[in-house]
mmCIF file of C-alpha atoms in Angstrom:
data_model
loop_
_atom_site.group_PDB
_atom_site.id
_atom_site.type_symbol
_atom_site.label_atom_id
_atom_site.label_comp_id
_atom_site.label_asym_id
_atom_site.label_seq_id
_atom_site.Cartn_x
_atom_site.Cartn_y
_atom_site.Cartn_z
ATOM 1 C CA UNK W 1 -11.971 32.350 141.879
ATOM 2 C CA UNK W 2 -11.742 33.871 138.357
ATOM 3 C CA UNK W 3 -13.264 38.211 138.102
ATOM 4 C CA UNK W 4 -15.735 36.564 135.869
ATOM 5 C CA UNK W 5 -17.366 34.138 138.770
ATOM 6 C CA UNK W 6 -17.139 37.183 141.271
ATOM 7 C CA UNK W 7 -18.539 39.078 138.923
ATOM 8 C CA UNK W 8 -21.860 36.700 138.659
ATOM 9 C CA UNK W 9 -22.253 36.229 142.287
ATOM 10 C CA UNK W 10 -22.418 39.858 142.805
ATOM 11 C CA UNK W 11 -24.610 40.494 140.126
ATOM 12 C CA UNK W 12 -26.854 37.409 141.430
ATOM 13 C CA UNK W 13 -26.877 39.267 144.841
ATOM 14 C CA UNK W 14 -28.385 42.844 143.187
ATOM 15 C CA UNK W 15 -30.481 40.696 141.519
ATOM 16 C CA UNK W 16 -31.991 39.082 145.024
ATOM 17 C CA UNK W 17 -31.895 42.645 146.801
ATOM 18 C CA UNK W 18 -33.739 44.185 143.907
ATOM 19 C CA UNK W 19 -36.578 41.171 143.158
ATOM 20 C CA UNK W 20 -39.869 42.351 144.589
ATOM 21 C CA UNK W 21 -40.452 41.208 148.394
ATOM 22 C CA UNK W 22 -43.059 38.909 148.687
ATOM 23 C CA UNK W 23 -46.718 39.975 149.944
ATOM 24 C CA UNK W 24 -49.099 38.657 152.201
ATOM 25 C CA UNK W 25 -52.656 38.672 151.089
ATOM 26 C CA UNK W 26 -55.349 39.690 153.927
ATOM 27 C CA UNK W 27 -58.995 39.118 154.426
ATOM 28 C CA UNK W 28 -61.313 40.548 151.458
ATOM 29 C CA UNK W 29 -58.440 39.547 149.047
ATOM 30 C CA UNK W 30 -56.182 42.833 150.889
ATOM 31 C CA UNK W 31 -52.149 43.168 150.443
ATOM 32 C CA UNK W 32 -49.656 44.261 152.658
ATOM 33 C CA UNK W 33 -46.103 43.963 153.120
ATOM 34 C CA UNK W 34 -45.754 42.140 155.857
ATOM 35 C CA UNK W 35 -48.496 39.708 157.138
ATOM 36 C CA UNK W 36 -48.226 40.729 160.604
ATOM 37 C CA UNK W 37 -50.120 44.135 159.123
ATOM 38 C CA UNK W 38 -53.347 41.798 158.147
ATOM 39 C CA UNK W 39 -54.738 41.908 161.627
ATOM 40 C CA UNK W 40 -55.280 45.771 161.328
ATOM 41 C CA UNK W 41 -57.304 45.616 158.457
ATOM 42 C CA UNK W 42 -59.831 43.537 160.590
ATOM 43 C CA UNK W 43 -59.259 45.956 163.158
ATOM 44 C CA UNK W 44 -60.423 49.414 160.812
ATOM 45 C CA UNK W 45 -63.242 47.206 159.579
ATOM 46 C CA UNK W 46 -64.656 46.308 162.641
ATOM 47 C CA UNK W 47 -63.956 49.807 164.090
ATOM 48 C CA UNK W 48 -64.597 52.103 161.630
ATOM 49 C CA UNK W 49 -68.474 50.739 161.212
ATOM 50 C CA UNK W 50 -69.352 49.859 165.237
ATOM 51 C CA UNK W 51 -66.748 52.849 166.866
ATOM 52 C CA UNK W 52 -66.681 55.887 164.459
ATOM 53 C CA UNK W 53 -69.875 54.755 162.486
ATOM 54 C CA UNK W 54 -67.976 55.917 159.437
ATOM 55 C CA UNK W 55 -68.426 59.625 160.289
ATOM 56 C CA UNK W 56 -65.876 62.266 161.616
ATOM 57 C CA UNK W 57 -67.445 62.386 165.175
ATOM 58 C CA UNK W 58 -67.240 62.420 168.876
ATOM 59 C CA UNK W 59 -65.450 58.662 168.912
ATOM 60 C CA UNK W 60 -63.136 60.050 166.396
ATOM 61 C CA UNK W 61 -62.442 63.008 168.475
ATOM 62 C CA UNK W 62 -61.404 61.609 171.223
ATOM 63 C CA UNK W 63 -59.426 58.411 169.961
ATOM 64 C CA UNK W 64 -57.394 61.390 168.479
ATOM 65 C CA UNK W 65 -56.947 62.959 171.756
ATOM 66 C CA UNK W 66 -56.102 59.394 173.239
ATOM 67 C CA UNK W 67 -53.140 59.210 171.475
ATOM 68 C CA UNK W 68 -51.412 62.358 173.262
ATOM 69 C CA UNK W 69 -53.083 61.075 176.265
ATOM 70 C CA UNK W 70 -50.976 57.920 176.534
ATOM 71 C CA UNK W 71 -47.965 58.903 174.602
ATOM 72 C CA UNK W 72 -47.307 61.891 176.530
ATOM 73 C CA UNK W 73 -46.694 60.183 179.755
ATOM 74 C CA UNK W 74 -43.185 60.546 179.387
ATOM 75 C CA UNK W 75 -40.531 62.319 181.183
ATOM 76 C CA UNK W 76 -37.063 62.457 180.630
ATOM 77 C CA UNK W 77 -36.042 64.770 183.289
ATOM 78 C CA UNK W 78 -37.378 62.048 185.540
ATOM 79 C CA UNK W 79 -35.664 59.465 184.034
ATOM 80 C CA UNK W 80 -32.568 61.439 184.554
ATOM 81 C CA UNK W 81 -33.289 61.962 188.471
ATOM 82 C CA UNK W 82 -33.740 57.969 189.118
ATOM 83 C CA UNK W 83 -37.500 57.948 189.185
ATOM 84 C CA UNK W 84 -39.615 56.022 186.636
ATOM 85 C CA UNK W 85 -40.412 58.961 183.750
ATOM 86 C CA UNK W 86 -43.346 56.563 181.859
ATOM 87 C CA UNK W 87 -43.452 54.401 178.891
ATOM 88 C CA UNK W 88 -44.528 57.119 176.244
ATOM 89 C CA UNK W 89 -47.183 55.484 173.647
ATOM 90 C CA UNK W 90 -47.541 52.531 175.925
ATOM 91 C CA UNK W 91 -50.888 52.097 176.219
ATOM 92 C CA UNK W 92 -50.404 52.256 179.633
ATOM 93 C CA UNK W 93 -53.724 54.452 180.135
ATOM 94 C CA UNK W 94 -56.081 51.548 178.547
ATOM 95 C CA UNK W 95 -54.163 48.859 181.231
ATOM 96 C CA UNK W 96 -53.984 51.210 184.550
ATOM 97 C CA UNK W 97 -57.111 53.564 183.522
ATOM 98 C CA UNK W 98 -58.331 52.724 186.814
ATOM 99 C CA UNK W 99 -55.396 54.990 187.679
ATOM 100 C CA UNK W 100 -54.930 56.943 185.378
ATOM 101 C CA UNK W 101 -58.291 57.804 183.664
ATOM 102 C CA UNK W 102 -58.665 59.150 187.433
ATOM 103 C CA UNK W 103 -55.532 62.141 186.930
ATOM 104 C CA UNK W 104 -56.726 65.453 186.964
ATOM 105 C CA UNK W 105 -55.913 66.039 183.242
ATOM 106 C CA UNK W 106 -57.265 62.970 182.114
ATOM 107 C CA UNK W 107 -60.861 63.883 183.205
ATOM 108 C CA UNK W 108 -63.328 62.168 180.252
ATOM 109 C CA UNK W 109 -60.630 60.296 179.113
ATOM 110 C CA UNK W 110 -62.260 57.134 180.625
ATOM 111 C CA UNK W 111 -65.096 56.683 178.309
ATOM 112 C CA UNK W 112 -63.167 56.278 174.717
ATOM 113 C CA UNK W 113 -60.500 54.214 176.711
ATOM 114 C CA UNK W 114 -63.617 51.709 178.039
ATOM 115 C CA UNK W 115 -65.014 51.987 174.455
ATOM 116 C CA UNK W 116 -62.183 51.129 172.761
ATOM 117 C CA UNK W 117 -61.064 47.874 174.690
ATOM 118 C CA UNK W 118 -63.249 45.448 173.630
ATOM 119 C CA UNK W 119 -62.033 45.758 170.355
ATOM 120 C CA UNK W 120 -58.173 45.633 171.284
ATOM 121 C CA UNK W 121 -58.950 42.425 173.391
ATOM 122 C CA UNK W 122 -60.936 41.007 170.348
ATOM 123 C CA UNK W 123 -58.415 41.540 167.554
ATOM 124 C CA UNK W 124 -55.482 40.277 170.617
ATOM 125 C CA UNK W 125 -53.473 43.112 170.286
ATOM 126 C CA UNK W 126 -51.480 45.398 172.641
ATOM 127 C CA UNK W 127 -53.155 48.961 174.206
ATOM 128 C CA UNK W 128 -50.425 50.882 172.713
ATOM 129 C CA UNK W 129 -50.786 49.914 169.616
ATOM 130 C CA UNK W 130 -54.554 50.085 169.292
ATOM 131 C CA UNK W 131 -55.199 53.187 170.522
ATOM 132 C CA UNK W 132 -52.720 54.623 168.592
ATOM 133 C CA UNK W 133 -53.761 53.044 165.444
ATOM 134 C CA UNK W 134 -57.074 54.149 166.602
ATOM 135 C CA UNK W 135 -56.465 57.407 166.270
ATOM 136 C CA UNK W 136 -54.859 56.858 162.598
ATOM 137 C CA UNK W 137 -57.817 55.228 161.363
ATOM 138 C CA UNK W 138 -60.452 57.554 163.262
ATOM 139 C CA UNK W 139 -59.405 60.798 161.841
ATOM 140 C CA UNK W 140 -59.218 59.341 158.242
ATOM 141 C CA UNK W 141 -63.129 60.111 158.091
ATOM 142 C CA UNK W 142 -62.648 64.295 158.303
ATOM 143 C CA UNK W 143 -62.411 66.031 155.330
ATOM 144 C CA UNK W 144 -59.045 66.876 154.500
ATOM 145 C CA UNK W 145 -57.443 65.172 157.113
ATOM 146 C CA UNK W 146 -54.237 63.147 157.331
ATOM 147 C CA UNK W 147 -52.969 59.767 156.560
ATOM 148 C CA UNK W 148 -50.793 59.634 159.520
ATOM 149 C CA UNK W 149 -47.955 56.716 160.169
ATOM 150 C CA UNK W 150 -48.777 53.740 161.675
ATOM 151 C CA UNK W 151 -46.241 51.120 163.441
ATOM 152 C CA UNK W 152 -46.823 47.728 164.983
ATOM 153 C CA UNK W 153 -45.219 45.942 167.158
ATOM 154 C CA UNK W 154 -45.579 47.769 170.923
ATOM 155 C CA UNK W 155 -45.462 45.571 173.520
ATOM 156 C CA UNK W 156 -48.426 44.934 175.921
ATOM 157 C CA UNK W 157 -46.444 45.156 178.942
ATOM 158 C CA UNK W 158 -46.145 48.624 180.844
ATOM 159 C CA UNK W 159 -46.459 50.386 184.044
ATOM 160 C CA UNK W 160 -48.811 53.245 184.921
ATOM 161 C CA UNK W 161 -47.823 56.906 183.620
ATOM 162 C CA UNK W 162 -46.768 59.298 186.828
ATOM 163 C CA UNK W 163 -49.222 62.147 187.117
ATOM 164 C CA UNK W 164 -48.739 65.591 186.492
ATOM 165 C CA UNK W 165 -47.148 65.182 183.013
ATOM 166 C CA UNK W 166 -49.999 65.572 180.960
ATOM 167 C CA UNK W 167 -50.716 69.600 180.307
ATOM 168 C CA UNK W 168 -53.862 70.913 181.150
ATOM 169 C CA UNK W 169 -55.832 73.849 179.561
ATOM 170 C CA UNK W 170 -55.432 76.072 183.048
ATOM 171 C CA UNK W 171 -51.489 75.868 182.605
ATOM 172 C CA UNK W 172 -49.352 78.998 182.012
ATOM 173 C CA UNK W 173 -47.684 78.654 178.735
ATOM 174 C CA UNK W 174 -44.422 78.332 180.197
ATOM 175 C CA UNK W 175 -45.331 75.297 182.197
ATOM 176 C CA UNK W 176 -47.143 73.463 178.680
ATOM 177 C CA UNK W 177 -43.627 74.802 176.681
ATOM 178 C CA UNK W 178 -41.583 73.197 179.834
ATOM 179 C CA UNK W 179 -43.559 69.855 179.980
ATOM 180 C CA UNK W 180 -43.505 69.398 176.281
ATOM 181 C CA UNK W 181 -39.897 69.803 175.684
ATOM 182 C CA UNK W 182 -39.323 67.704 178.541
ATOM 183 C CA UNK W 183 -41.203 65.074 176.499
ATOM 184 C CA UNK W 184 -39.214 65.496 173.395
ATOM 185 C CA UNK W 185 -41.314 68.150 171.437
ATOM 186 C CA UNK W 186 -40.337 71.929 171.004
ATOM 187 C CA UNK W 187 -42.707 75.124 170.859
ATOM 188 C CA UNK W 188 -43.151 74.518 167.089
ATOM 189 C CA UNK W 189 -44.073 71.176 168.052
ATOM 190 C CA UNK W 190 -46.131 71.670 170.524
ATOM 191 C CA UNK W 191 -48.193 73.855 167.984
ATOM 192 C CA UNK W 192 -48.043 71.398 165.422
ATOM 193 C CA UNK W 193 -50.035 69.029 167.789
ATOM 194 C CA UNK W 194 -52.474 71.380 168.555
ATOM 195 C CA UNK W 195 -53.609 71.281 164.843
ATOM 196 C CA UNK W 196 -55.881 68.369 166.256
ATOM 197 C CA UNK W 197 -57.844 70.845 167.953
ATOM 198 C CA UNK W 198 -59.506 71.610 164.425
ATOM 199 C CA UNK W 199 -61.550 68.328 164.968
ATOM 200 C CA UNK W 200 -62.169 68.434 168.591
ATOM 201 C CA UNK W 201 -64.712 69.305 171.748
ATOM 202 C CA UNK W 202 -64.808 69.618 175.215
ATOM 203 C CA UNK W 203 -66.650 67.585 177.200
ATOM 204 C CA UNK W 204 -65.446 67.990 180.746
ATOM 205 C CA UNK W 205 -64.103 71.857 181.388
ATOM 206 C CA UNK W 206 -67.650 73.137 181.716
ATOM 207 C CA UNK W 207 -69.807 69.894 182.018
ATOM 208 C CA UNK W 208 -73.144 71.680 181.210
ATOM 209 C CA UNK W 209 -72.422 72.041 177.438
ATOM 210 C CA UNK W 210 -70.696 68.989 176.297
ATOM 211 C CA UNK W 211 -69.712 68.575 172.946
ATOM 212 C CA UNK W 212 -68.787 71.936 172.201
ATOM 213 C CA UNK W 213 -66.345 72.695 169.486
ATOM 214 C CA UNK W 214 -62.824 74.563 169.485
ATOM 215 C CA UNK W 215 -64.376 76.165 166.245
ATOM 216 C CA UNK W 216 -67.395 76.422 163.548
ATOM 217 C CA UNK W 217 -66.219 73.159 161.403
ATOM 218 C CA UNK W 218 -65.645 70.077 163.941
ATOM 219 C CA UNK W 219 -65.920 67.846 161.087
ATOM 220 C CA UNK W 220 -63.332 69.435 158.783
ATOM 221 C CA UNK W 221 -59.382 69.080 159.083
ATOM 222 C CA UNK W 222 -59.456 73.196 158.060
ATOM 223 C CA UNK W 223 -57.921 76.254 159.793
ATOM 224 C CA UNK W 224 -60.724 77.636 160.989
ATOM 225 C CA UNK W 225 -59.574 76.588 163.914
ATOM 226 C CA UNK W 226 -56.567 78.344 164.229
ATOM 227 C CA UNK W 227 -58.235 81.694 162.582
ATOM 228 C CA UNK W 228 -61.266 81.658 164.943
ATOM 229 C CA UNK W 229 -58.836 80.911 168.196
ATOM 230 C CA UNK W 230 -57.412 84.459 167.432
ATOM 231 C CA UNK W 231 -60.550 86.961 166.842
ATOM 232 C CA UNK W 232 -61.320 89.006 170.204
ATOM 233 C CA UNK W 233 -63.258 86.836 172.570
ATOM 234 C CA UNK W 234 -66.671 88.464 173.745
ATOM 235 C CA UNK W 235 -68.980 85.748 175.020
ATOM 236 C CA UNK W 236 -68.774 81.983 177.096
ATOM 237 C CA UNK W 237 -71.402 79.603 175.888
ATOM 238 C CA UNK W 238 -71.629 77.731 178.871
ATOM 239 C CA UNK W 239 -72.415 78.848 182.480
ATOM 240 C CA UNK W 240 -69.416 81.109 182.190
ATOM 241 C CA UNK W 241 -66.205 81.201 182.933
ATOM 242 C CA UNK W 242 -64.639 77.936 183.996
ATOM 243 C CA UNK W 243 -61.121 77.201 185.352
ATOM 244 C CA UNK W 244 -59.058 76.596 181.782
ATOM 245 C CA UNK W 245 -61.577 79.100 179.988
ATOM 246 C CA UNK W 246 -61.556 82.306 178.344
ATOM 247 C CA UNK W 247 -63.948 83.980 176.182
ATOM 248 C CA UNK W 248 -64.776 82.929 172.614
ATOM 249 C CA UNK W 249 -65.916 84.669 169.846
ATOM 250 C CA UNK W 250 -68.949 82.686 168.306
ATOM 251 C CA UNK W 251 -72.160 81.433 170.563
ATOM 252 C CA UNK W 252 -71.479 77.699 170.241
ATOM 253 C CA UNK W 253 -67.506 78.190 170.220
ATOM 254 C CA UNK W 254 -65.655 76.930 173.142
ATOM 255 C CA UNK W 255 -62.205 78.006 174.208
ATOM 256 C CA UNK W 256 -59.452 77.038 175.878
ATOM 257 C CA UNK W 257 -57.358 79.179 178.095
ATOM 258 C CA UNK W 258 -54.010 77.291 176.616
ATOM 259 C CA UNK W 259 -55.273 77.778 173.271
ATOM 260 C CA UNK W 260 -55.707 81.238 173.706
ATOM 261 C CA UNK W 261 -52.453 82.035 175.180
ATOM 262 C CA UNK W 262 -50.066 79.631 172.779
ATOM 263 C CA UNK W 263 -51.923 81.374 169.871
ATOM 264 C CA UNK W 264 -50.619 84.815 171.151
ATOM 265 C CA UNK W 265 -47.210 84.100 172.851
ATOM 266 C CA UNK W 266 -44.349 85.927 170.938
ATOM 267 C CA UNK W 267 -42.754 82.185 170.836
ATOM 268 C CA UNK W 268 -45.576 79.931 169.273
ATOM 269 C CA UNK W 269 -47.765 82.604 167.270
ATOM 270 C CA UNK W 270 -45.616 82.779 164.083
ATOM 271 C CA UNK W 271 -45.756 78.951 163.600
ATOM 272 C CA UNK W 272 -50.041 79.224 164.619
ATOM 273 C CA UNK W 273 -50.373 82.082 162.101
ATOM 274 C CA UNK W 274 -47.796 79.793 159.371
ATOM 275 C CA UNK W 275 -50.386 77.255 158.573
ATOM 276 C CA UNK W 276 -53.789 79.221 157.867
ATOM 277 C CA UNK W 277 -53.326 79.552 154.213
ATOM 278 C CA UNK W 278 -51.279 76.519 153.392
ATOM 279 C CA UNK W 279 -53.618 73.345 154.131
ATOM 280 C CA UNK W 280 -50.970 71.097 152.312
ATOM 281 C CA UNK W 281 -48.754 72.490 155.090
ATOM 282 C CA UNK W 282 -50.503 72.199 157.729
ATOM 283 C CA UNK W 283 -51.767 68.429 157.027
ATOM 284 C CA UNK W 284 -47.904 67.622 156.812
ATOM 285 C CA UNK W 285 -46.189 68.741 159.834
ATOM 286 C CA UNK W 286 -49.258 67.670 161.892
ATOM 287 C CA UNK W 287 -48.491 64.071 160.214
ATOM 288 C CA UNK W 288 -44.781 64.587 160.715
ATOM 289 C CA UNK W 289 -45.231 65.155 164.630
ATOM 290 C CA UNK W 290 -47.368 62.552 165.364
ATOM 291 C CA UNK W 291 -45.346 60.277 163.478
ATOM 292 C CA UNK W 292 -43.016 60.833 166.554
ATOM 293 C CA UNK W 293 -45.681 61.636 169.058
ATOM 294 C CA UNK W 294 -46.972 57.564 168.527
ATOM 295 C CA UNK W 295 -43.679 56.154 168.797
ATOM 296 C CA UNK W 296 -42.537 58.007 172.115
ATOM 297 C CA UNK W 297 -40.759 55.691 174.467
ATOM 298 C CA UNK W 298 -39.812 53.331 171.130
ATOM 299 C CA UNK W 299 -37.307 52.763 168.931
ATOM 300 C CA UNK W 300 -39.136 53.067 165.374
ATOM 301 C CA UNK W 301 -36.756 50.514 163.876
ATOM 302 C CA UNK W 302 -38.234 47.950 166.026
ATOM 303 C CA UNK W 303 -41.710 48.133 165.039
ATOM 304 C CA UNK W 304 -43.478 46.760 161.602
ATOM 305 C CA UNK W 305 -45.126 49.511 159.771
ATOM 306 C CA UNK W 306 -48.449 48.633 158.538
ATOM 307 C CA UNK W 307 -49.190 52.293 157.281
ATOM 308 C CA UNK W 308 -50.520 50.880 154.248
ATOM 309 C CA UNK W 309 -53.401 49.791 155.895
ATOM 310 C CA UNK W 310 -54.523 53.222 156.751
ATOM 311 C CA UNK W 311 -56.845 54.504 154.040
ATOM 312 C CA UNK W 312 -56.192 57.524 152.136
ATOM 313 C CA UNK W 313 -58.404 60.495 154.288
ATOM 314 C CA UNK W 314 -61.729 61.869 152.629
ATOM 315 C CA UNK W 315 -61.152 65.050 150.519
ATOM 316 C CA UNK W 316 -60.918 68.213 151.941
ATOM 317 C CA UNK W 317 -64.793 69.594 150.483
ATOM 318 C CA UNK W 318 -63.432 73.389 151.812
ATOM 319 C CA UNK W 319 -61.726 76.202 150.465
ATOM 320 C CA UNK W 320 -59.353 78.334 152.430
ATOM 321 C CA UNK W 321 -60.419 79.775 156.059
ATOM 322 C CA UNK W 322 -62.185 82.143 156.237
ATOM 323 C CA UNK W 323 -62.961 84.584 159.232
ATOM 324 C CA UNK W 324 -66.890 84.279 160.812
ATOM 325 C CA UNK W 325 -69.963 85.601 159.539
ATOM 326 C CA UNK W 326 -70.220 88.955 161.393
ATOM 327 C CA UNK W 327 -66.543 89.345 162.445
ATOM 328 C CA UNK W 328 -63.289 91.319 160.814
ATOM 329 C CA UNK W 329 -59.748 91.723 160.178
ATOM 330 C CA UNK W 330 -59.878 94.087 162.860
ATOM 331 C CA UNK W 331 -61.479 91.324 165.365
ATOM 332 C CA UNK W 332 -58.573 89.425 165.001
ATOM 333 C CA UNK W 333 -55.577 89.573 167.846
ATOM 334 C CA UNK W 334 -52.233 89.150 165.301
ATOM 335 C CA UNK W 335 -49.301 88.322 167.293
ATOM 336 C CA UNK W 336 -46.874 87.051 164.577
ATOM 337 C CA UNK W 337 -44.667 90.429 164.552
ATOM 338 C CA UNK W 338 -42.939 88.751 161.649
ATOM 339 C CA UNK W 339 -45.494 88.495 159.377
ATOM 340 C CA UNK W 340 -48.767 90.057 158.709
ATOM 341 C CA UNK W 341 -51.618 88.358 159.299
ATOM 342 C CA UNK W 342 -53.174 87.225 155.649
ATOM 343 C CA UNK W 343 -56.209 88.822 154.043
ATOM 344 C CA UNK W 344 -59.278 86.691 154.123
ATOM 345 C CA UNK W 345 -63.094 86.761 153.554
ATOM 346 C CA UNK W 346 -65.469 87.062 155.795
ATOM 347 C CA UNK W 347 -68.338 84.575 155.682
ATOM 348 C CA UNK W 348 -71.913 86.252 154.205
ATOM 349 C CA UNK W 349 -74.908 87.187 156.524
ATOM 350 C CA UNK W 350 -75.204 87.553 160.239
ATOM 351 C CA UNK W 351 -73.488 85.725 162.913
ATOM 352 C CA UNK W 352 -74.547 82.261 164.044
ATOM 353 C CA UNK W 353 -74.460 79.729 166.305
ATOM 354 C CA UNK W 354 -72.745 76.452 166.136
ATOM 355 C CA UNK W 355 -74.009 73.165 166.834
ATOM 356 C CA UNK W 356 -72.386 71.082 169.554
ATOM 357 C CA UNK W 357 -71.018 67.752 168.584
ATOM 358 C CA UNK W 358 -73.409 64.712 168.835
ATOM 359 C CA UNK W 359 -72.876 62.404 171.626
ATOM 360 C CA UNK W 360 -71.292 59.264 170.570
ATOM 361 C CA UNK W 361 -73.253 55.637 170.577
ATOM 362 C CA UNK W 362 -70.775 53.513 171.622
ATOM 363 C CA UNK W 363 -73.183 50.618 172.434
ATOM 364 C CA UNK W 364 -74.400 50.403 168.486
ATOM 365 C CA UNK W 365 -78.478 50.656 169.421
ATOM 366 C CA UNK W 366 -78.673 53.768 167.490
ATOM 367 C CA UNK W 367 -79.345 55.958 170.523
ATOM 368 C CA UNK W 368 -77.127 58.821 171.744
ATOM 369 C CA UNK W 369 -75.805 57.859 174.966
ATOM 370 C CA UNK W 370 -74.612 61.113 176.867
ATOM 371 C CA UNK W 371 -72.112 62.995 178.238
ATOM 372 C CA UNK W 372 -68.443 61.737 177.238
#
């Protein structure tokens, strides 16, 4: 064969690599790369109006904290000693909640995982991948929040999760540090995750104020959360203190022991402390560990990503944290012996009290429907 024909053929095959893939078009006229992504878009339609009710809430809360739920029921060290060590982002917790909803660290956990199935077994596809897409979708309605990866393709077979492998907020720091890295994730990791916290509640550590906030802007993907976790805690807003509780600073404010501790540990504070001014920062390594938080217990290769079908977050409406109406620099515990801890303002007027987060209304009649 002559240079010239050689020559055409391999130009012809740049020419196929490079000619634009071909798209599949959705419902509503939508494109993605890869039909197999269409189904989602049904999926964040029918979810995002009758789950989150388009609104950064208690369903979107805790789909968020479903994610770690499931995915972190993994265990290498386990794995290593014979024993099963969990499928990681299995959706395992969705098909076994009967046994797992029941763990210790899982308490509340039931009630998202009983609201979200219907609309997995609707749409026909697997746990894993619902609730983690779930948790993309939900948190696309706070302010400033992320547009976090989203892969297909998990398989709707699994086994239940061993106990114990979840952390919980009574845990000594070394134990949470232990459990995480024997789940893949490092300290700075393990802070990176708790970045969630900025949109979250508790429901279940002191029943008798549920839907109390780990800071002043539950709404917001900001870091109030991580300033307000480190100003002196005074007060408990509930019946006082329960088992995985320490004192808070605001009336309204809950907080958790292992929030308190990672915040202050000579290991973890630097990287807390690294992402209060920099919300560009802080948005991208909480994106870039959950991108490997969802796909624990999976090779990425192997699953279809439909991330394109995630919608770009609303708008942070915020400016940079701030500390508290009625509180200082000299209220606030540094423990980054690195770095200083920045200069910010202080809110105007008194201290006040924050609201708790609405109950969710998972049955769509408009009426709150309790404790979660």
């Amino acid at each position: 064969m002559s240079f010239k024909a050689l020559f055409g053929i391999a130009a012809l095959a740049v020419a196929v690599a490079a000619a634009p893939q071909p798209r599949a078009v959705c419902s509503e006229g939508r494109v993605v790369s890869n039909a197999a992504c269409c189904v989602w878009f049904d999926v964040f339609d029918d979810i995002q109006e009758n789950l989150f009710d388009n609104e950064c809430g208690e369903d979107v809360h805790e789909s968020l904290r479903l994610t770690f739920h499931d995915a972190i029921g993994f265990s290498k060290n386990l794995t290593e000693h014979g024993e099963f060590g969990g499928g990681g982002a299995d959706g395992s917790i969705m098909a076994f909640s009967e046994i797992e909803t029941n763990f210790h660290a899982n308490i509340g956990v039931d009630e998202i995982v009983e609201a979200q199935r219907p609309f997995a077994l609707k749409h026909k596809v697997s746990f894993a991948d619902f609730i983690q897409f779930a948790g993309a979708a939900g948190v696309t309605n706070c302010a400033g929040g992320p547009r976090l990866q989203f892969l297909a393709g998990r398989s709707n077979i699994s086994r239940a999760s061993p106990d114990l492998l979840v952390p919980e907020p009574s845990d000594a720091t070394d134990k949470i540090f232990a459990r995480m890295l024997d789940a893949g994730f490092s300290i700075t990791d393990t802070v990176d995750l708790l970045i969630s916290h900025t949109v979250a509640a508790q429901d279940k550590v002191d029943p008798t104020i549920p839907g109390t906030p780990f800071d002043s802007t539950p709404s917001q993907f900001d870091a109030q959360f991580l300033v307000e976790t480190l100003i002196t805690g005074t007060l408990f807003t509930g019946n006082g203190s329960n088992v995985g509780e320490v004192e808070s600073a605001q009336h309204g404010v809950f907080r958790l022991q292992s929030d308190f501790e990672i915040s202050r540990d000579s290991r973890s504070a630097c990287e807390w402390q690294s992402n209060i001014l920099n919300h560009n920062q802080m948005v991208s390594k909480f994106e870039s560990v959950m991108k490997r938080l969802a796909t624990v217990g999976h090779n990425p290769a192997s699953l279809i990503d439909c991330s394109e079908v995630i919608p770009i977050p609303k708008p942070a409406n915020f400016g940079a944290a701030t500390l508290p109406a009625g509180s200082s620099l000299s209220d606030i515990d540094a423990s980054c012996a690195a770095t200083p801890f920045p200069t910010l303002k202080t809110d105007p007027g008194p201290a006040t009290s924050v609201a708790a987060v609405p109950p969710a209304d998972d049955d769509g009649d408009g009426d709150d429907d309790g404790d979660s």
